[in-house]
CSV table of C-alpha atoms in Angstrom, one decimal:
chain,number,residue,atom,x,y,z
A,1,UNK,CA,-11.5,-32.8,28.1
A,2,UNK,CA,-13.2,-31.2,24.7
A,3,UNK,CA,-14.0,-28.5,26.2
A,4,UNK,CA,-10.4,-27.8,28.0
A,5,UNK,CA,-9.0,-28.6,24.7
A,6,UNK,CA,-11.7,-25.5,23.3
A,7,UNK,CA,-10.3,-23.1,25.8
A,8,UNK,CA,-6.6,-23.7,25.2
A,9,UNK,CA,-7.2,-23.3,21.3
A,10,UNK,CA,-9.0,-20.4,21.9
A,11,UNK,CA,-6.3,-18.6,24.0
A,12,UNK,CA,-3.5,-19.6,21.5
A,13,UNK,CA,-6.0,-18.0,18.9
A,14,UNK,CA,-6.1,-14.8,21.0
A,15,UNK,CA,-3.1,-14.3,21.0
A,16,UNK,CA,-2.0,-15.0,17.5
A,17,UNK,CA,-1.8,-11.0,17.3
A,18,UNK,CA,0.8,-10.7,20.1
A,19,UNK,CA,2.9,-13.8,18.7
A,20,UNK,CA,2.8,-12.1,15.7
A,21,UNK,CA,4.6,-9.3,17.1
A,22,UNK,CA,2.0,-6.5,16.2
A,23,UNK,CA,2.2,-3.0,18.3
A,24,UNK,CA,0.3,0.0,18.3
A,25,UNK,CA,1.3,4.1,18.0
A,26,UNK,CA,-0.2,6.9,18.1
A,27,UNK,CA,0.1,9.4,14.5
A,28,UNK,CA,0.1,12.9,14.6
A,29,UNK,CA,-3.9,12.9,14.6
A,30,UNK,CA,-4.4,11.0,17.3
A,31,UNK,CA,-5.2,8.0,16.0
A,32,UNK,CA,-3.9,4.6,17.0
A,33,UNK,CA,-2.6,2.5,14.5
A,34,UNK,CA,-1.4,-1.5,14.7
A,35,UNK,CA,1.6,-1.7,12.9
A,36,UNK,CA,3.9,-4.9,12.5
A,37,UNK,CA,6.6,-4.8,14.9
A,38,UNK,CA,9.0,-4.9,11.9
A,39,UNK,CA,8.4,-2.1,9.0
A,40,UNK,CA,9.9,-2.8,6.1
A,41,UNK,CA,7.7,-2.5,3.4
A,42,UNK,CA,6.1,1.4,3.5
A,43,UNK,CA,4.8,3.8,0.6
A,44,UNK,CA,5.4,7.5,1.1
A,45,UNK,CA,2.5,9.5,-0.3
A,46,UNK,CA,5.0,12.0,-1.3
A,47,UNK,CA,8.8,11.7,-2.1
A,48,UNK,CA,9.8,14.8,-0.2
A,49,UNK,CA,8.6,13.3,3.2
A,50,UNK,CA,11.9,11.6,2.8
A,51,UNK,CA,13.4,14.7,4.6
A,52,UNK,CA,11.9,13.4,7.6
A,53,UNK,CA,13.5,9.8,6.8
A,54,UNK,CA,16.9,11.3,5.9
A,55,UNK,CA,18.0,12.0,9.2
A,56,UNK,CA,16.7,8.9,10.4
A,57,UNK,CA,18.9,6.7,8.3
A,58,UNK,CA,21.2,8.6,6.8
A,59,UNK,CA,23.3,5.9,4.9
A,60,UNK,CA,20.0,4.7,2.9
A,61,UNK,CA,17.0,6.5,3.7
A,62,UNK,CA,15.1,4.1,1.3
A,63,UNK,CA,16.0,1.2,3.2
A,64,UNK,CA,12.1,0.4,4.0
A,65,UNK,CA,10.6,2.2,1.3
A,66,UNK,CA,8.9,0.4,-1.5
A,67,UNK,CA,7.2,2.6,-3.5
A,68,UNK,CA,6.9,7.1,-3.4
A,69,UNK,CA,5.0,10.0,-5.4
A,70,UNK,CA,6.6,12.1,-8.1
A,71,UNK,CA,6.7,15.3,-6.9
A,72,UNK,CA,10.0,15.5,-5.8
A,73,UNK,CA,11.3,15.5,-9.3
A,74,UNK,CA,9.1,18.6,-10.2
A,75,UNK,CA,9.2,20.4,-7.0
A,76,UNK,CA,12.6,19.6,-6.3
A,77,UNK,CA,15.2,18.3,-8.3
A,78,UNK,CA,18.0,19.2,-7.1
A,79,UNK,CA,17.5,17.1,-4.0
A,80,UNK,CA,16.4,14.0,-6.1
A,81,UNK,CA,19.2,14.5,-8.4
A,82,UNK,CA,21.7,14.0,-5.2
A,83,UNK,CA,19.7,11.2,-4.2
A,84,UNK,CA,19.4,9.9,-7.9
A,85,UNK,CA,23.6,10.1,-7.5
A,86,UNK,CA,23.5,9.1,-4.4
A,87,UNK,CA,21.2,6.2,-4.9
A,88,UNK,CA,21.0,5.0,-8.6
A,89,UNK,CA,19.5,1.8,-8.3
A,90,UNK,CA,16.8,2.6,-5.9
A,91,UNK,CA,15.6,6.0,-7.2
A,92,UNK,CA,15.5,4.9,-11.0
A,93,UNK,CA,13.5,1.7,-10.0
A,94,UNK,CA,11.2,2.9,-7.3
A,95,UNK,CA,7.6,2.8,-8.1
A,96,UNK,CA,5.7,6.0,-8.0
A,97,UNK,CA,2.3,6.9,-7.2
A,98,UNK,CA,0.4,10.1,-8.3
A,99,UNK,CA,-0.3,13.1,-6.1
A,100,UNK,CA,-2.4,12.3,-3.1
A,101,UNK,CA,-4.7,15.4,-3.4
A,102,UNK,CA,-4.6,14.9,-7.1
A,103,UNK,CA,-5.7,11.5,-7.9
A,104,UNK,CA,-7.4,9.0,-5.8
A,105,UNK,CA,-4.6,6.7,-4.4
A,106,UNK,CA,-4.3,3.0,-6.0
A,107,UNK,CA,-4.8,0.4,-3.5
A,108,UNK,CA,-4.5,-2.5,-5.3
A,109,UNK,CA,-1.4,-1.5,-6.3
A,110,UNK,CA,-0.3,-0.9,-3.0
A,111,UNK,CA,-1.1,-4.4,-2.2
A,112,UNK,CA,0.5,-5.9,-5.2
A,113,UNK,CA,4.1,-4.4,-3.4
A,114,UNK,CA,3.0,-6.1,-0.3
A,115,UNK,CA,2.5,-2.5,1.5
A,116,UNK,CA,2.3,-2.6,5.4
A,117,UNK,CA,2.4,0.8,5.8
A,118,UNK,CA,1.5,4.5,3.9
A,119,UNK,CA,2.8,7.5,5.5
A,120,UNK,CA,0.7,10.7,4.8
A,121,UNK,CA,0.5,14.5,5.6
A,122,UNK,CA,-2.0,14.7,7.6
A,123,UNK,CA,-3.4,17.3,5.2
A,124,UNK,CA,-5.0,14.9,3.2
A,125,UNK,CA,-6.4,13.0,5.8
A,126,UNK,CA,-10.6,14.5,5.6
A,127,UNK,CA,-10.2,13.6,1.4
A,128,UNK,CA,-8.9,10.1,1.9
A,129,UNK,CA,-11.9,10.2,4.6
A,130,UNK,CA,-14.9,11.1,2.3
A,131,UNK,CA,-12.7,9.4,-0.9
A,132,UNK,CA,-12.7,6.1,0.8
A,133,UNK,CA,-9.2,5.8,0.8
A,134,UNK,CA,-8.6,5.1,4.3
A,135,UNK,CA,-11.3,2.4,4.9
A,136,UNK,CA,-9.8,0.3,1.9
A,137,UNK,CA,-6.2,0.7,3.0
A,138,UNK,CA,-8.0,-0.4,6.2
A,139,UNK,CA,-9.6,-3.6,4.6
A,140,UNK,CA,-6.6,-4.3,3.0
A,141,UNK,CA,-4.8,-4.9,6.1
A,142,UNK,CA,-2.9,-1.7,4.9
A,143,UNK,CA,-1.9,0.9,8.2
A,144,UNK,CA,-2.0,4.6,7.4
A,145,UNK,CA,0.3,6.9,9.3
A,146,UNK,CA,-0.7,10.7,9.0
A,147,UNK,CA,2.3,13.6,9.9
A,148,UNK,CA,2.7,16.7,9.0
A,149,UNK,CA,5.9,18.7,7.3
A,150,UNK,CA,4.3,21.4,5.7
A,151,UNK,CA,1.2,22.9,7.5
A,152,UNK,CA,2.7,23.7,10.7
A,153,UNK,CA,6.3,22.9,9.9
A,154,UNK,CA,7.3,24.7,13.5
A,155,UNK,CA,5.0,22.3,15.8
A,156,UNK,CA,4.7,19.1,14.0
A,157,UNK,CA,8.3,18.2,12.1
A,158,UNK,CA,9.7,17.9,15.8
A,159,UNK,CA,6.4,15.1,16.7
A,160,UNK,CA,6.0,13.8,12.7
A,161,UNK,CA,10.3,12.5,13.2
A,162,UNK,CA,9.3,10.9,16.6
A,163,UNK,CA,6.5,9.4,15.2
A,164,UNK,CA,8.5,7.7,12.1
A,165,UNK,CA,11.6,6.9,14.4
A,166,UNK,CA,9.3,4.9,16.6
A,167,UNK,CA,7.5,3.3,13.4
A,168,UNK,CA,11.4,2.2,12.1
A,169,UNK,CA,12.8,2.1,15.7
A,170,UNK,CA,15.0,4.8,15.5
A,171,UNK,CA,14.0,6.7,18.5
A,172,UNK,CA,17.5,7.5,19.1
A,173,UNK,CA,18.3,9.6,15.3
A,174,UNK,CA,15.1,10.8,15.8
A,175,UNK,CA,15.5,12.2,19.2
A,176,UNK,CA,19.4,13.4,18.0
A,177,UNK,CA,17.7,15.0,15.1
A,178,UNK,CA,15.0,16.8,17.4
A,179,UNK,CA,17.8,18.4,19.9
A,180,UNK,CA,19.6,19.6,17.1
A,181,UNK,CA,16.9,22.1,15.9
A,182,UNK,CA,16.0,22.8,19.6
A,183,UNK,CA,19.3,24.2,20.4
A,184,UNK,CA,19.6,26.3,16.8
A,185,UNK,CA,16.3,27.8,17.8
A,186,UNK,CA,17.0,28.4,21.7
A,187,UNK,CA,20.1,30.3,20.2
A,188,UNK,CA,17.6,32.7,18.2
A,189,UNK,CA,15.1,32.7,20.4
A,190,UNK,CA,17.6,33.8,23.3
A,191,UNK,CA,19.0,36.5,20.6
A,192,UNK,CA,15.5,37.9,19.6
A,193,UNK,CA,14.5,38.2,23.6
A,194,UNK,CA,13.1,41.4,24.7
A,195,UNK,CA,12.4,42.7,21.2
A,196,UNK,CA,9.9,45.4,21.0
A,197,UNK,CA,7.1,45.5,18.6
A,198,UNK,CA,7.9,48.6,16.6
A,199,UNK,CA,11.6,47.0,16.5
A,200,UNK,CA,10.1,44.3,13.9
A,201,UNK,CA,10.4,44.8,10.6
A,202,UNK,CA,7.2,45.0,8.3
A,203,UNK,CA,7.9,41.7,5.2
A,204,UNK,CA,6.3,41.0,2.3
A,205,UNK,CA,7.2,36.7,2.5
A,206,UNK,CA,5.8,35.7,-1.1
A,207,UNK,CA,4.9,32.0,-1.8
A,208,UNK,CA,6.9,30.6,-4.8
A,209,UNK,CA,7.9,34.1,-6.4
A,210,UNK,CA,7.9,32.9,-10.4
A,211,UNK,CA,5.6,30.5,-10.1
A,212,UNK,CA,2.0,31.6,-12.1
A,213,UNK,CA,0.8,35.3,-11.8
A,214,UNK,CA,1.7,37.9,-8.8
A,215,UNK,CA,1.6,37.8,-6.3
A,216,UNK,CA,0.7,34.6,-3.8
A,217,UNK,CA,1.6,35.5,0.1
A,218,UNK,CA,2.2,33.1,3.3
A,219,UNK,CA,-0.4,33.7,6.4
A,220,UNK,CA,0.6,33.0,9.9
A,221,UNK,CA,2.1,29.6,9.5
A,222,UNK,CA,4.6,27.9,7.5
A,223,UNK,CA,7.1,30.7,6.4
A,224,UNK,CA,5.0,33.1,7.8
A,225,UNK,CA,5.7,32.0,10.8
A,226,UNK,CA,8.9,31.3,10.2
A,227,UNK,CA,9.2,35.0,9.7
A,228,UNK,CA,7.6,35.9,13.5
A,229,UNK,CA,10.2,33.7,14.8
A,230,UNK,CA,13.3,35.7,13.2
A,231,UNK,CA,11.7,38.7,14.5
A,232,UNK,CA,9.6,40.2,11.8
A,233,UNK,CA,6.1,41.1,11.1
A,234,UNK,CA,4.8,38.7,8.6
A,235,UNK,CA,2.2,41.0,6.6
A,236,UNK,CA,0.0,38.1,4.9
A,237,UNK,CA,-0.8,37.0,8.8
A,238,UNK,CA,-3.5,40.0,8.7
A,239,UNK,CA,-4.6,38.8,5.1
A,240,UNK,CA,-5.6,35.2,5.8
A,241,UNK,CA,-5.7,32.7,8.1
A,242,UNK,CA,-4.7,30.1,5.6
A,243,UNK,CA,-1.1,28.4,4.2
A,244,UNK,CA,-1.0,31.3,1.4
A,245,UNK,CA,-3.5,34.1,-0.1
A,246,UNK,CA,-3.7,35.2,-3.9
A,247,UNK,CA,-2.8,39.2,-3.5
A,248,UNK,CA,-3.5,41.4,-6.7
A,249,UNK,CA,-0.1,43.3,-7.1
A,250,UNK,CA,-1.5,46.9,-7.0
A,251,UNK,CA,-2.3,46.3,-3.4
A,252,UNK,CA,1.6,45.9,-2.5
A,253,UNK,CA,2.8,49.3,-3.6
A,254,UNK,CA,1.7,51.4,-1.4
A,255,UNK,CA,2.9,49.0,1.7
A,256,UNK,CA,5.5,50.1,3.7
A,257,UNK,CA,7.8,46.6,3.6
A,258,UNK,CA,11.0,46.7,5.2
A,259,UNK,CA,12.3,43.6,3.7
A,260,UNK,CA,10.4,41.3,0.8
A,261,UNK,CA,11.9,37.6,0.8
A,262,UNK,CA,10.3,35.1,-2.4
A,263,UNK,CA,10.7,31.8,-2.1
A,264,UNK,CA,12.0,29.5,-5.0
A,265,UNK,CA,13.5,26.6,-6.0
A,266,UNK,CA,15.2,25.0,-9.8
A,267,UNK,CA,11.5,24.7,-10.7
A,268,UNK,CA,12.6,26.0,-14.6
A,269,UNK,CA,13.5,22.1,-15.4
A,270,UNK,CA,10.1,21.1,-15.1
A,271,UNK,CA,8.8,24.2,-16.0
A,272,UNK,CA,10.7,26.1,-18.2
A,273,UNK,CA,8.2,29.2,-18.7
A,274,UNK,CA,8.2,30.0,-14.8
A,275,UNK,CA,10.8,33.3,-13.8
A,276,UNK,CA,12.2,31.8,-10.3
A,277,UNK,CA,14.9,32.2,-7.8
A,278,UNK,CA,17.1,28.8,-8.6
A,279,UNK,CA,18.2,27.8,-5.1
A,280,UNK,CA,19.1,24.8,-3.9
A,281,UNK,CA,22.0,22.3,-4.4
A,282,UNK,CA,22.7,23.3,-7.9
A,283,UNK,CA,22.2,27.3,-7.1
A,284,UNK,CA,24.9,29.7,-8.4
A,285,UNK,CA,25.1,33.4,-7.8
A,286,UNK,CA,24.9,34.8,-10.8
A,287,UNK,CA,21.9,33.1,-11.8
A,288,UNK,CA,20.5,33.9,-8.6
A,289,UNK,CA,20.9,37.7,-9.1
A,290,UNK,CA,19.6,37.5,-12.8
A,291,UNK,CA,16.4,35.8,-11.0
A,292,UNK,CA,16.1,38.5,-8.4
A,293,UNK,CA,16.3,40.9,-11.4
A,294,UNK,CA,13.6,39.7,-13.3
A,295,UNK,CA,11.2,39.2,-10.2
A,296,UNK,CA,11.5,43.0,-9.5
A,297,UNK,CA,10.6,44.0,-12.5
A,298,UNK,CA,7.4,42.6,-12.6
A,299,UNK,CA,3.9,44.7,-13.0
A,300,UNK,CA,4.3,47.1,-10.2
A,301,UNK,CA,7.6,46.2,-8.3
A,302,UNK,CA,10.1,48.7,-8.9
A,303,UNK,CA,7.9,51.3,-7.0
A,304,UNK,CA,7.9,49.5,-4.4
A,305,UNK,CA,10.3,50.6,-1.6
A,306,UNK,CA,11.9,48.1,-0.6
A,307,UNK,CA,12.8,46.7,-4.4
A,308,UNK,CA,14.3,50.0,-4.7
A,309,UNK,CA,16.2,49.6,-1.6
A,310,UNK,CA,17.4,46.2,-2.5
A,311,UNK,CA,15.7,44.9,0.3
A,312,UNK,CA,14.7,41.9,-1.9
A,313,UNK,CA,15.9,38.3,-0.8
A,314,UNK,CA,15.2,35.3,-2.0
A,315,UNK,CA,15.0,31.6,0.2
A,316,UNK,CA,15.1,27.8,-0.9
A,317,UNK,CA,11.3,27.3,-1.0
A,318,UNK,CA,11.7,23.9,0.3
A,319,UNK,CA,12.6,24.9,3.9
A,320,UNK,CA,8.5,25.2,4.3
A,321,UNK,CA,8.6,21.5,5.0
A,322,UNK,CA,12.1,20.1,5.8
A,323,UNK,CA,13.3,19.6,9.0
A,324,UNK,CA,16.1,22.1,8.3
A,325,UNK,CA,13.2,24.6,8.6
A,326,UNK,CA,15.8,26.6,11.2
A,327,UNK,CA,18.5,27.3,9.2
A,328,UNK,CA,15.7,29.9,7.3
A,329,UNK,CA,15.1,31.4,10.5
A,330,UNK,CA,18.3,32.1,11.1
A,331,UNK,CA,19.0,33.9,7.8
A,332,UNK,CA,16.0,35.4,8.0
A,333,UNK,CA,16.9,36.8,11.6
A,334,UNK,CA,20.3,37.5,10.2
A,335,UNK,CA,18.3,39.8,7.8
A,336,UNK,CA,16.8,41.6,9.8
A,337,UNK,CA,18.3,41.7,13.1
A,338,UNK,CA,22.3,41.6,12.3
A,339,UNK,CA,23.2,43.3,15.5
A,340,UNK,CA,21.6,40.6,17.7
A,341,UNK,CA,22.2,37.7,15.6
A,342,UNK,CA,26.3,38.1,15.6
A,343,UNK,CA,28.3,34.8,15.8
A,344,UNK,CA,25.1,32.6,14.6
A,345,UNK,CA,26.2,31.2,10.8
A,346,UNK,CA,22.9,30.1,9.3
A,347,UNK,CA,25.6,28.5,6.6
A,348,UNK,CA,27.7,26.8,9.2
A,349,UNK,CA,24.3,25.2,10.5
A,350,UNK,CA,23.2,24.1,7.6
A,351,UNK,CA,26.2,22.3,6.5
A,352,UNK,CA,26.4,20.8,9.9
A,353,UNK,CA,22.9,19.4,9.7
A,354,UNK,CA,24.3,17.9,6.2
A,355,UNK,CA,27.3,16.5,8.0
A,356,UNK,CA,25.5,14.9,10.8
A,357,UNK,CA,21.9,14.0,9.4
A,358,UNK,CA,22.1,13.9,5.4
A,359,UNK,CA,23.0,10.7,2.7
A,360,UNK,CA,24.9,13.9,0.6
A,361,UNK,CA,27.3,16.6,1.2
A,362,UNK,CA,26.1,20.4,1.1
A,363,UNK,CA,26.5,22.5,-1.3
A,364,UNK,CA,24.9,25.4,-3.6
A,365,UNK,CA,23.3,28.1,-2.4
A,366,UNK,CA,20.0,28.4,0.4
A,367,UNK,CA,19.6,32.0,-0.1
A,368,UNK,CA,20.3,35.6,-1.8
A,369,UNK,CA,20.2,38.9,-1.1
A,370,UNK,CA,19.6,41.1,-4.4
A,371,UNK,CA,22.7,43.2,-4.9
């Protein structure tokens, strides 16, 4: 009798993990990770991964976050102004943690917010390996979700949403959120077929124009690739192999670019020294020219062709890890292919990916062509 009494306890013990109603997925890495059935208390590593959550859940995308870094306010305010508007009591009261390849994240503070979850770009995931970071998240009971928004925005925003809409159980926005860029890029990608190599333009895609000394340049992913899929040649891709290169400006002149696009954002809030193209959700035109103006005259660029053309465009820097990624594709394609790309509103797009996937209206301006 004991001993039948022993084996019942044991089973019931057994299963204390499926009464609890714990589950497993599988993150962008690969790895499998037990989560709660319920999520409701998660840390973002970074604020801006909250463009994967937007789309998600829409009417309050911090509905299961309980704490998130500050580098949206830095990187970009515009967006956490509109949120801040949007959301007073939740963005002015949420905790924030520092940088995660910056400082070594604060576990015990994580667990005095009664964490279940951290997402993180998967990025970061060898530091918090050798930092021993993940094994105390792991000790603390605490489950680590890696994705990715920025690396390889092209082949892992699509994955990273599925992941987090299976993590909150929104496998339906996440899958209405997918099919939504799919069918803007099939549209481009139908648009662009049959193009020949020497139809491609030759562009010069500069990382955060403004931002420190010239000139820093994208390689093959990110908006480099971004580039190759609205038909271009993206010259950094023969430069490096990595997100971005460091190019001494002498080395640009004699290039023959067709087109030069900078990326930038309303950085001069947070740093007011910087020269940068303001776009974003408080962009206006003229400001936007006067920014093009002074990037051009910097060491070097007026000899360059296409400066002197007024081939010189500008593009919200944030695109490099926001699932509206497309909407930069199709400008960009616009750009440089306007013959093909007839009857596709990069605009209209955007604003409908607002409509349908965003806690805030559109407006401001996304891009610029120097005039």
């Amino acid at each position: 009798m004991f001993r039948k009494c022993l084996l019942v306890l044991c089973a019931c013990l057994m299963s204390v993990p499926a009464l609890a109603g714990e589950r497993q997925i599988t993150d962008l890495l690969g790895r499998t990770v037990t989560l709660p059935e319920r999520v409701d208390r998660m840390i973002l590593s970074e604020a801006r991964l909250l463009y994967i959550l937007m789309p998600l859940q829409k009417d309050d995308p911090f509905a299961h976050v309980v704490a998130w870094s500050d580098d949206m306010e830095r990187a970009d305010p515009d967006t956490y102004f509109r949120l801040a508007e949007a959301f007073p009591g939740t963005v002015n009261r949420l905790p924030r943690f520092g940088h995660p390849g910056k400082v070594t994240f604060d576990v015990e503070r994580a667990l005095t917010l009664d964490a279940q979850l951290v997402v993180v770009n998967q990025s970061y995931y060898q530091l918090w390996q050798e930092n021993g970071t993940l094994d105390k998240l792991d000790k603390a009971g605490i489950a680590v979700v890696f994705v990715d928004f920025r690396d390889e925005p092209v082949a892992n925003t699509g994955p990273s949403i599925r992941i987090l809409g299976e993590v909150l159980h929104k496998e339906k926005e996440a899958e209405a959120v997918n099919t939504f860029i799919e069918q803007k890029m099939a549209r481009v990608n139908e648009r662009l077929r049959g193009l020949a190599d020497e139809e491609r333009p030759l562009v010069l895609m500069e990382r955060a124009s403004g931002m420190g000394d010239c000139c820093r340049v994208f390689g093959p992913n990110n908006f480099g690739h971004f580039v190759e899929l609205a038909g271009g040649r993206n010259w950094g891709s023969d430069k490096t192999r990595a997100l971005s290169l460091d190019i001494n400006p002498e080395a640009l002149v004699t290039e023959p670019f067709d087109l030069i696009i900078g990326t930038g954002a309303n950085w001069q809030l947070a740093y007011p020294e910087v020269t940068s193209i303001n776009l974003g959700y408080a962009a206006d035109s003229d400001n936007l020219q006067q920014g093009l103006a002074a990037l051009s005259q910097r060491p070097g660029w007026p000899a360059i062709d296409a400066v002197a053309n007024r081939q010189f465009y500008g593009i919200w820097h944030q695109f490099y890890n926001h699932p509206a990624w497309f909407a930069a594709v199709e400008a960009m394609a616009r750009w440089m292919h306007p013959e093909r790309m007839q009857g596709i509103d990069a605009e209209a797009d955007l604003r409908e990916y607002h409509e349908r996937f965003m806690p805030f209206a559109y407006e401001g301006h996304f891009w610029v062509k120097m005039q």
